[in-house]
Amino acid sequence: NTDIKKALVKRSWIKGEDDVGGLIGNSNKTDIKNAIVLNSVIKGDDDVGGLIGNSLKTDIKNAVVQGGWIKGDHDIGGLIGDSDKTDIKNAVVKGSNVKGTYDVGGLIGESNKTNIKNAIVRNSGIKGDDDVGGLIGKSDYTDIRGAAVQDSRVKGRDDVGGLIGDSDETDIKKVVVQVSWVKGRDDVGGLIGD
C-alpha cells in the first residue's frame, strides 16, 4: 500500500506508452488525499489520465486536474484513464483538454466497479471517436452519487453522451449536465449515448 497526502504536479510534460498519469502511472491499493495536477501535458497510448493512468483498488479524496492536455488512444480520462474498483470523492477536472480514440471521458476513460461521489468536469473539451462522455467514456457497474458536467464540449462519433458515452449496469443519482454541447453521429444523448 502507498499513501500520498498533499501532492502537487505543476507545468510538467509527461510522456509514455501505456499507464501514463500526471501523478501515478499504475496505481494499485493507493490512498491519495489532496492531489493537484496543474497545467501539464500527459501523453501516451492506452490508459492515460490527468492524475492516474491505470487505477486498481485506489482511494482518492480531494483531487484537482486543472488546465493542460491529456492525450492518447484507448482509455483516456481527465482524472483516470482506466479505473477498476476505485473510490473517488470530491474530484474536479477544470479547463482541460482530453483527447483519445476509444473510451474517452472528462473524468474517467473506462470505469469498472468504481464509486464516484461529488465530481465536476468544468470548462473542458472531451474528444474521441467511440464511447465518449463528459464524465465517463465507458461505464460498467459504476456508482455515481453527485456529478456535474458544466460548460464543456463533448465530441465523438458513436456512443457519445454529456455524462456517459456507453453505460452498462451504472447507478446514477444527482447529476447535472449544464451549458454544454454534445455532438456525434449514432447513439448520442444529453446524458447517456448508449
mmCIF file of C-alpha atoms in Angstrom:
data_model
loop_
_atom_site.group_PDB
_atom_site.id
_atom_site.type_symbol
_atom_site.label_atom_id
_atom_site.label_comp_id
_atom_site.label_asym_id
_atom_site.label_seq_id
_atom_site.Cartn_x
_atom_site.Cartn_y
_atom_site.Cartn_z
ATOM 1 C CA ASN A 1 0.000 0.000 0.000
ATOM 2 C CA THR A 2 1.083 3.538 -0.805
ATOM 3 C CA ASP A 3 -0.229 6.680 0.917
ATOM 4 C CA ILE A 4 0.034 10.059 -0.775
ATOM 5 C CA LYS A 5 -1.016 13.254 1.035
ATOM 6 C CA LYS A 6 -0.734 16.782 -0.353
ATOM 7 C CA ALA A 7 0.863 16.261 -3.756
ATOM 8 C CA LEU A 8 1.332 18.878 -6.497
ATOM 9 C CA VAL A 9 2.479 18.388 -10.091
ATOM 10 C CA LYS A 10 2.741 21.701 -11.930
ATOM 11 C CA ARG A 11 3.612 22.695 -15.513
ATOM 12 C CA SER A 12 5.060 19.271 -16.332
ATOM 13 C CA TRP A 13 5.358 17.264 -19.545
ATOM 14 C CA ILE A 14 4.770 13.537 -19.023
ATOM 15 C CA LYS A 15 5.025 11.115 -21.920
ATOM 16 C CA GLY A 16 4.945 7.306 -22.139
ATOM 17 C CA GLU A 17 3.204 4.421 -23.865
ATOM 18 C CA ASP A 18 0.759 2.644 -21.520
ATOM 19 C CA ASP A 19 -0.317 3.553 -17.951
ATOM 20 C CA VAL A 20 0.645 7.220 -18.031
ATOM 21 C CA GLY A 21 -0.596 9.635 -15.346
ATOM 22 C CA GLY A 22 0.062 13.143 -14.116
ATOM 23 C CA LEU A 23 0.690 11.810 -10.597
ATOM 24 C CA ILE A 24 0.838 7.984 -10.935
ATOM 25 C CA GLY A 25 1.122 5.765 -13.997
ATOM 26 C CA ASN A 26 -0.130 2.492 -12.479
ATOM 27 C CA SER A 27 -1.856 2.723 -9.081
ATOM 28 C CA ASN A 28 -2.665 -0.404 -7.048
ATOM 29 C CA LYS A 29 -4.055 -0.144 -3.489
ATOM 30 C CA THR A 30 -3.052 3.515 -3.154
ATOM 31 C CA ASP A 31 -4.629 6.111 -0.844
ATOM 32 C CA ILE A 32 -4.487 9.640 -2.262
ATOM 33 C CA LYS A 33 -5.603 12.751 -0.376
ATOM 34 C CA ASN A 34 -5.347 16.327 -1.634
ATOM 35 C CA ALA A 35 -3.626 15.945 -5.008
ATOM 36 C CA ILE A 36 -3.365 18.620 -7.696
ATOM 37 C CA VAL A 37 -2.082 18.447 -11.275
ATOM 38 C CA LEU A 38 -1.822 21.899 -12.871
ATOM 39 C CA ASN A 39 -1.262 22.953 -16.493
ATOM 40 C CA SER A 40 0.543 19.767 -17.507
ATOM 41 C CA VAL A 41 0.708 17.724 -20.702
ATOM 42 C CA ILE A 42 0.178 13.974 -20.264
ATOM 43 C CA LYS A 43 0.570 11.872 -23.414
ATOM 44 C CA GLY A 44 0.563 8.127 -24.072
ATOM 45 C CA ASP A 45 -1.158 5.312 -25.940
ATOM 46 C CA ASP A 46 -3.501 3.372 -23.611
ATOM 47 C CA ASP A 47 -4.642 4.111 -20.039
ATOM 48 C CA VAL A 48 -3.730 7.778 -19.825
ATOM 49 C CA GLY A 49 -5.112 10.066 -17.093
ATOM 50 C CA GLY A 50 -4.607 13.541 -15.702
ATOM 51 C CA LEU A 51 -3.988 12.074 -12.237
ATOM 52 C CA ILE A 52 -3.661 8.280 -12.757
ATOM 53 C CA GLY A 53 -3.224 6.208 -15.893
ATOM 54 C CA ASN A 54 -4.433 2.829 -14.582
ATOM 55 C CA SER A 55 -6.153 2.671 -11.186
ATOM 56 C CA LEU A 56 -6.966 -0.512 -9.236
ATOM 57 C CA LYS A 57 -8.360 -0.565 -5.677
ATOM 58 C CA THR A 58 -7.352 3.056 -5.175
ATOM 59 C CA ASP A 59 -8.975 5.557 -2.805
ATOM 60 C CA ILE A 60 -8.969 9.195 -3.952
ATOM 61 C CA LYS A 61 -10.169 12.132 -1.849
ATOM 62 C CA ASN A 62 -9.923 15.757 -2.958
ATOM 63 C CA ALA A 63 -8.239 15.708 -6.367
ATOM 64 C CA VAL A 64 -7.951 18.500 -8.931
ATOM 65 C CA VAL A 65 -6.713 18.398 -12.528
ATOM 66 C CA GLN A 66 -6.670 21.902 -13.991
ATOM 67 C CA GLY A 67 -5.594 23.039 -17.446
ATOM 68 C CA GLY A 68 -3.283 21.144 -19.742
ATOM 69 C CA TRP A 69 -3.746 18.262 -22.175
ATOM 70 C CA ILE A 70 -4.438 14.566 -21.624
ATOM 71 C CA LYS A 71 -3.968 12.733 -24.883
ATOM 72 C CA GLY A 72 -3.793 9.105 -26.058
ATOM 73 C CA ASP A 73 -5.647 6.323 -27.859
ATOM 74 C CA HIS A 74 -7.694 3.990 -25.624
ATOM 75 C CA ASP A 75 -8.986 4.626 -22.059
ATOM 76 C CA ILE A 76 -8.209 8.330 -21.742
ATOM 77 C CA GLY A 77 -9.587 10.378 -18.817
ATOM 78 C CA GLY A 78 -9.221 13.815 -17.284
ATOM 79 C CA LEU A 79 -8.626 12.208 -13.879
ATOM 80 C CA ILE A 80 -8.156 8.452 -14.566
ATOM 81 C CA GLY A 81 -7.638 6.581 -17.819
ATOM 82 C CA ASP A 82 -8.776 3.098 -16.685
ATOM 83 C CA SER A 83 -10.473 2.821 -13.288
ATOM 84 C CA ASP A 84 -11.241 -0.530 -11.623
ATOM 85 C CA LYS A 85 -12.590 -0.972 -8.065
ATOM 86 C CA THR A 86 -11.654 2.615 -7.228
ATOM 87 C CA ASP A 87 -13.356 5.091 -4.874
ATOM 88 C CA ILE A 88 -13.391 8.776 -5.804
ATOM 89 C CA LYS A 89 -14.669 11.533 -3.516
ATOM 90 C CA ASN A 90 -14.514 15.244 -4.382
ATOM 91 C CA ALA A 91 -12.791 15.431 -7.764
ATOM 92 C CA VAL A 92 -12.581 18.345 -10.190
ATOM 93 C CA VAL A 93 -11.338 18.480 -13.778
ATOM 94 C CA LYS A 94 -11.284 22.088 -14.945
ATOM 95 C CA GLY A 95 -10.140 23.766 -18.144
ATOM 96 C CA SER A 96 -8.535 20.613 -19.510
ATOM 97 C CA ASN A 97 -8.433 19.066 -22.984
ATOM 98 C CA VAL A 98 -8.956 15.302 -23.074
ATOM 99 C CA LYS A 99 -8.449 13.615 -26.424
ATOM 100 C CA GLY A 100 -8.383 9.953 -27.472
ATOM 101 C CA THR A 101 -9.922 7.410 -29.824
ATOM 102 C CA TYR A 102 -11.973 4.961 -27.707
ATOM 103 C CA ASP A 103 -13.304 5.205 -24.140
ATOM 104 C CA VAL A 104 -12.628 8.883 -23.545
ATOM 105 C CA GLY A 105 -14.097 10.759 -20.550
ATOM 106 C CA GLY A 106 -13.771 14.105 -18.828
ATOM 107 C CA LEU A 107 -13.210 12.288 -15.511
ATOM 108 C CA ILE A 108 -12.638 8.606 -16.421
ATOM 109 C CA GLY A 109 -11.994 6.915 -19.760
ATOM 110 C CA GLU A 110 -13.159 3.422 -18.782
ATOM 111 C CA SER A 111 -14.803 2.784 -15.404
ATOM 112 C CA ASN A 112 -15.482 -0.629 -13.879
ATOM 113 C CA LYS A 113 -16.840 -1.180 -10.338
ATOM 114 C CA THR A 114 -15.928 2.388 -9.410
ATOM 115 C CA ASN A 115 -17.700 4.600 -6.855
ATOM 116 C CA ILE A 116 -17.878 8.328 -7.582
ATOM 117 C CA LYS A 117 -19.131 10.892 -5.086
ATOM 118 C CA ASN A 118 -19.123 14.607 -5.916
ATOM 119 C CA ALA A 119 -17.254 15.034 -9.196
ATOM 120 C CA ILE A 120 -17.204 18.032 -11.521
ATOM 121 C CA VAL A 121 -15.934 18.429 -15.078
ATOM 122 C CA ARG A 122 -15.972 22.114 -15.993
ATOM 123 C CA ASN A 123 -14.922 24.202 -18.968
ATOM 124 C CA SER A 124 -13.193 21.239 -20.640
ATOM 125 C CA GLY A 125 -13.028 19.677 -24.092
ATOM 126 C CA ILE A 126 -13.529 15.914 -24.441
ATOM 127 C CA LYS A 127 -12.971 14.469 -27.892
ATOM 128 C CA GLY A 128 -12.763 10.942 -29.317
ATOM 129 C CA ASP A 129 -14.349 8.505 -31.760
ATOM 130 C CA ASP A 130 -16.396 5.915 -29.844
ATOM 131 C CA ASP A 131 -17.585 5.778 -26.195
ATOM 132 C CA VAL A 132 -17.033 9.437 -25.382
ATOM 133 C CA GLY A 133 -18.586 11.076 -22.298
ATOM 134 C CA GLY A 134 -18.397 14.336 -20.390
ATOM 135 C CA LEU A 135 -17.780 12.371 -17.182
ATOM 136 C CA ILE A 136 -17.105 8.753 -18.271
ATOM 137 C CA GLY A 137 -16.421 7.283 -21.709
ATOM 138 C CA LYS A 138 -17.369 3.660 -20.971
ATOM 139 C CA SER A 139 -19.028 2.744 -17.671
ATOM 140 C CA ASP A 140 -19.677 -0.749 -16.253
ATOM 141 C CA TYR A 141 -21.011 -1.459 -12.739
ATOM 142 C CA THR A 142 -20.239 2.088 -11.632
ATOM 143 C CA ASP A 143 -21.988 4.026 -8.859
ATOM 144 C CA ILE A 144 -22.327 7.808 -9.279
ATOM 145 C CA ARG A 145 -23.584 9.959 -6.394
ATOM 146 C CA GLY A 146 -23.437 13.603 -7.312
ATOM 147 C CA ALA A 147 -21.719 14.717 -10.529
ATOM 148 C CA ALA A 148 -21.807 17.694 -12.881
ATOM 149 C CA VAL A 149 -20.537 18.439 -16.370
ATOM 150 C CA GLN A 150 -20.579 22.198 -16.942
ATOM 151 C CA ASP A 151 -19.568 24.496 -19.812
ATOM 152 C CA SER A 152 -17.831 21.629 -21.614
ATOM 153 C CA ARG A 153 -17.656 20.254 -25.147
ATOM 154 C CA VAL A 154 -18.128 16.529 -25.804
ATOM 155 C CA LYS A 155 -17.473 15.392 -29.341
ATOM 156 C CA GLY A 156 -17.306 11.899 -30.843
ATOM 157 C CA ARG A 157 -18.725 9.559 -33.450
ATOM 158 C CA ASP A 158 -20.691 6.696 -31.849
ATOM 159 C CA ASP A 159 -21.921 6.331 -28.230
ATOM 160 C CA VAL A 160 -21.471 9.938 -27.160
ATOM 161 C CA GLY A 161 -23.083 11.377 -24.001
ATOM 162 C CA GLY A 162 -22.988 14.554 -21.944
ATOM 163 C CA LEU A 163 -22.356 12.392 -18.865
ATOM 164 C CA ILE A 164 -21.553 8.862 -20.138
ATOM 165 C CA GLY A 165 -20.825 7.614 -23.649
ATOM 166 C CA ASP A 166 -21.560 3.891 -23.183
ATOM 167 C CA SER A 167 -23.273 2.856 -19.939
ATOM 168 C CA ASP A 168 -23.968 -0.659 -18.655
ATOM 169 C CA GLU A 169 -25.143 -1.511 -15.118
ATOM 170 C CA THR A 170 -24.469 2.027 -13.876
ATOM 171 C CA ASP A 171 -26.325 3.546 -10.910
ATOM 172 C CA ILE A 172 -26.730 7.321 -11.238
ATOM 173 C CA LYS A 173 -28.102 9.794 -8.676
ATOM 174 C CA LYS A 174 -27.995 13.611 -8.546
ATOM 175 C CA VAL A 175 -26.258 14.529 -11.788
ATOM 176 C CA VAL A 176 -26.336 17.659 -13.945
ATOM 177 C CA VAL A 177 -25.197 18.392 -17.484
ATOM 178 C CA GLN A 178 -25.306 22.173 -17.846
ATOM 179 C CA VAL A 179 -24.472 24.632 -20.631
ATOM 180 C CA SER A 180 -22.504 22.015 -22.561
ATOM 181 C CA TRP A 181 -22.649 20.774 -26.128
ATOM 182 C CA VAL A 182 -22.636 17.148 -27.177
ATOM 183 C CA LYS A 183 -22.005 16.148 -30.754
ATOM 184 C CA GLY A 184 -21.759 12.767 -32.525
ATOM 185 C CA ARG A 185 -23.249 10.551 -35.213
ATOM 186 C CA ASP A 186 -25.012 7.484 -33.745
ATOM 187 C CA ASP A 187 -26.256 6.892 -30.177
ATOM 188 C CA VAL A 188 -25.827 10.455 -28.933
ATOM 189 C CA GLY A 189 -27.536 11.766 -25.763
ATOM 190 C CA GLY A 190 -27.513 14.766 -23.471
ATOM 191 C CA LEU A 191 -26.927 12.422 -20.525
ATOM 192 C CA ILE A 192 -26.068 8.959 -21.960
ATOM 193 C CA GLY A 193 -25.203 7.924 -25.514
ATOM 194 C CA ASP A 194 -25.849 4.158 -25.302
#
